[in-house]
């Protein structure tokens, strides 16, 4: 059963996957907001929305050692892989995803922060039905989900963190608004939240 999280709530993923957690996918999805008023009724949708999911990998001392995004689809060690850039937000399900092989992840990585930003500068008031989720790759089961209802004039959001403590992994819904159009713009605000 999926656990639905609200902002600042957390769940132990290891407890949600009692047979062991070896590989997960962090999925992100969104739709373009429908145009409002008469024009929306006549012409329908609000166009394409190009958001970019990224993963920042932090050590215990809040130092970023690697990042995975549309310009660097695989981490240096190969344990984290991005699905590629979705330029529109069209379709159902995950628009972008980041697969993490927890068994290959270097031991100095304590936290992975999932961010979403708009390289083109489109704002989140143009986004509907945004979510982040965690899937157990071995079973295909969704372990946790965070529906994002925070629209506004920001171009980025620090969506969630995945933190290791011993053999346990915790997924925390952060949902913090951020400025910036690239993953590099979100490093400092992400570090401040972990």
Coordinates of C-alpha atoms in Angstrom, one line a residue:
X1 CA 0.0 0.0 0.0
X2 CA 1.3 3.4 -1.0
X3 CA 2.0 5.9 1.8
X4 CA 0.8 9.4 0.8
X5 CA 3.0 12.1 2.4
X6 CA 2.3 15.8 3.1
X7 CA 5.0 18.4 3.3
X8 CA 7.7 17.6 5.9
X9 CA 6.4 14.1 6.5
X10 CA 8.8 11.1 6.3
X11 CA 8.5 7.4 5.9
X12 CA 11.0 4.5 6.4
X13 CA 11.3 2.8 3.0
X14 CA 13.1 -0.1 4.5
X15 CA 10.0 -0.8 6.7
X16 CA 7.8 -0.5 3.6
X17 CA 9.8 -3.1 1.8
X18 CA 10.3 -5.8 4.5
X19 CA 12.0 -8.3 2.1
X20 CA 14.9 -5.8 1.5
X21 CA 15.3 -2.7 -0.6
X22 CA 18.1 -2.9 -3.2
X23 CA 17.0 -0.5 -6.1
X24 CA 14.4 2.2 -6.3
X25 CA 13.1 4.8 -8.8
X26 CA 12.3 8.4 -7.9
X27 CA 9.5 9.4 -10.3
X28 CA 8.2 12.9 -11.0
X29 CA 5.2 13.8 -13.1
X30 CA 3.2 16.9 -14.0
X31 CA 0.7 18.4 -16.4
X32 CA 0.4 21.8 -17.9
X33 CA -2.3 23.8 -16.1
X34 CA -5.4 24.4 -18.1
X35 CA -5.9 27.9 -19.4
X36 CA -8.6 29.7 -17.4
X37 CA -11.7 31.6 -18.5
X38 CA -13.2 31.8 -22.0
X39 CA -9.9 31.0 -23.8
X40 CA -9.4 27.9 -21.7
X41 CA -12.9 26.7 -22.5
X42 CA -12.4 27.2 -26.2
X43 CA -8.8 26.2 -26.7
X44 CA -8.3 23.7 -23.8
X45 CA -4.8 23.1 -22.4
X46 CA -2.1 25.5 -21.2
X47 CA 0.7 24.3 -23.6
X48 CA 3.8 22.4 -22.8
X49 CA 5.7 22.6 -19.5
X50 CA 9.4 21.6 -19.5
X51 CA 10.4 20.7 -15.9
X52 CA 13.6 19.0 -15.1
X53 CA 14.0 16.4 -12.3
X54 CA 17.5 16.1 -10.8
X55 CA 19.2 14.3 -8.0
X56 CA 21.9 15.9 -5.8
X57 CA 24.1 13.5 -3.8
X58 CA 25.4 14.8 -0.5
X59 CA 28.0 13.4 2.0
X60 CA 27.5 13.6 5.8
X61 CA 29.0 17.0 5.9
X62 CA 26.4 18.4 3.4
X63 CA 29.0 18.4 0.5
X64 CA 27.7 17.7 -3.0
X65 CA 29.8 15.0 -4.6
X66 CA 27.7 14.4 -7.7
X67 CA 24.5 15.3 -9.5
X68 CA 22.3 13.6 -12.0
X69 CA 20.2 15.7 -14.4
X70 CA 19.3 16.0 -18.1
X71 CA 22.9 17.2 -18.9
X72 CA 24.5 14.3 -16.9
X73 CA 22.3 11.3 -17.1
X74 CA 24.5 9.0 -15.0
X75 CA 26.4 9.5 -11.8
X76 CA 30.2 9.1 -11.9
X77 CA 30.0 5.6 -10.3
X78 CA 26.9 4.5 -12.4
X79 CA 24.7 3.9 -9.4
X80 CA 22.2 6.7 -10.2
X81 CA 20.6 7.0 -13.7
X82 CA 18.2 9.6 -15.1
X83 CA 15.6 8.6 -17.7
X84 CA 16.1 11.6 -19.9
X85 CA 14.5 15.0 -20.5
X86 CA 10.8 15.3 -21.0
X87 CA 10.1 18.6 -22.7
X88 CA 6.3 18.8 -22.5
X89 CA 4.9 17.0 -19.4
X90 CA 2.5 15.2 -21.7
X91 CA 1.2 11.7 -20.9
X92 CA 0.3 9.8 -17.8
X93 CA 2.6 8.5 -15.1
X94 CA 6.2 9.6 -14.5
X95 CA 7.4 12.3 -16.9
X96 CA 11.0 11.9 -15.7
X97 CA 12.6 9.4 -13.3
X98 CA 15.8 8.7 -11.6
X99 CA 16.8 5.1 -10.8
X100 CA 19.1 4.4 -7.8
X101 CA 20.9 1.2 -7.2
X102 CA 21.2 1.3 -3.4
X103 CA 23.7 -1.5 -3.3
X104 CA 26.1 0.3 -5.6
X105 CA 25.7 3.7 -4.1
X106 CA 29.0 4.8 -2.5
X107 CA 29.0 4.6 1.3
X108 CA 29.9 8.2 1.7
X109 CA 26.6 9.3 0.2
X110 CA 24.2 9.9 3.1
X111 CA 21.5 12.0 1.4
X112 CA 20.1 12.3 -2.1
X113 CA 17.9 15.4 -2.7
X114 CA 15.3 15.3 -5.5
X115 CA 14.8 18.7 -7.1
X116 CA 12.6 19.9 -10.0
X117 CA 13.3 23.2 -11.9
X118 CA 12.3 24.9 -15.1
X119 CA 15.3 25.6 -17.3
X120 CA 13.1 27.7 -19.6
X121 CA 11.9 29.8 -16.6
X122 CA 8.3 28.6 -16.6
X123 CA 6.7 29.0 -13.2
X124 CA 4.8 26.5 -11.0
X125 CA 1.6 28.4 -11.3
X126 CA 1.5 26.9 -14.9
X127 CA 1.7 23.4 -13.5
X128 CA -1.0 21.0 -12.4
X129 CA -1.1 17.5 -10.9
X130 CA 2.6 17.5 -10.0
X131 CA 3.9 14.6 -7.8
X132 CA 7.0 12.8 -6.7
X133 CA 7.0 9.1 -5.8
X134 CA 9.3 6.2 -4.9
X135 CA 9.0 2.8 -6.5
X136 CA 10.7 -0.5 -5.4
X137 CA 12.3 -1.7 -8.6
X138 CA 12.3 -5.3 -7.5
X139 CA 8.5 -5.5 -7.0
X140 CA 7.3 -2.5 -9.0
X141 CA 5.3 -1.4 -6.0
X142 CA 4.9 2.3 -5.2
X143 CA 6.2 2.8 -1.6
X144 CA 5.5 6.5 -1.1
X145 CA 4.0 9.5 -3.0
X146 CA 4.0 13.2 -2.5
X147 CA 1.4 15.2 -4.4
X148 CA 2.5 18.8 -4.9
X149 CA -0.2 21.3 -4.6
X150 CA 2.0 24.4 -4.1
X151 CA 1.7 26.6 -7.2
X152 CA 3.2 30.0 -7.5
X153 CA 5.7 32.2 -9.3
X154 CA 8.8 30.0 -8.4
X155 CA 10.8 28.2 -11.0
X156 CA 12.1 25.4 -8.8
X157 CA 11.1 23.1 -6.0
X158 CA 13.2 21.0 -3.6
X159 CA 10.9 18.1 -3.7
X160 CA 12.2 15.4 -1.4
X161 CA 15.2 13.8 0.3
X162 CA 16.3 10.2 0.6
X163 CA 18.5 9.7 3.6
X164 CA 20.5 6.7 4.7
X165 CA 21.0 5.8 8.4
X166 CA 22.7 2.5 8.8
X167 CA 20.8 0.1 6.6
X168 CA 17.6 2.2 6.6
X169 CA 16.4 4.6 4.0
X170 CA 14.0 7.4 4.8
X171 CA 12.0 9.4 2.2
X172 CA 11.0 12.8 3.3
X173 CA 8.6 15.1 1.4
X174 CA 10.2 18.6 1.5
X175 CA 8.1 20.7 -1.0
X176 CA 10.2 23.8 -0.6
X177 CA 9.9 26.6 -3.2
X178 CA 13.1 27.7 -4.8
X179 CA 14.4 30.1 -7.4
X180 CA 16.8 29.1 -10.1
X181 CA 16.6 27.4 -13.5
X182 CA 19.2 24.7 -13.1
X183 CA 20.1 22.0 -10.6
X184 CA 23.2 24.0 -9.7
X185 CA 21.0 26.9 -8.5
X186 CA 19.4 24.5 -6.1
X187 CA 22.5 23.1 -4.3
X188 CA 22.7 25.7 -1.5
X189 CA 19.0 25.7 -0.7
X190 CA 19.0 21.9 -0.8
X191 CA 22.0 21.6 1.6
X192 CA 20.2 23.9 4.0
X193 CA 17.3 21.5 4.3
X194 CA 19.1 18.3 5.1

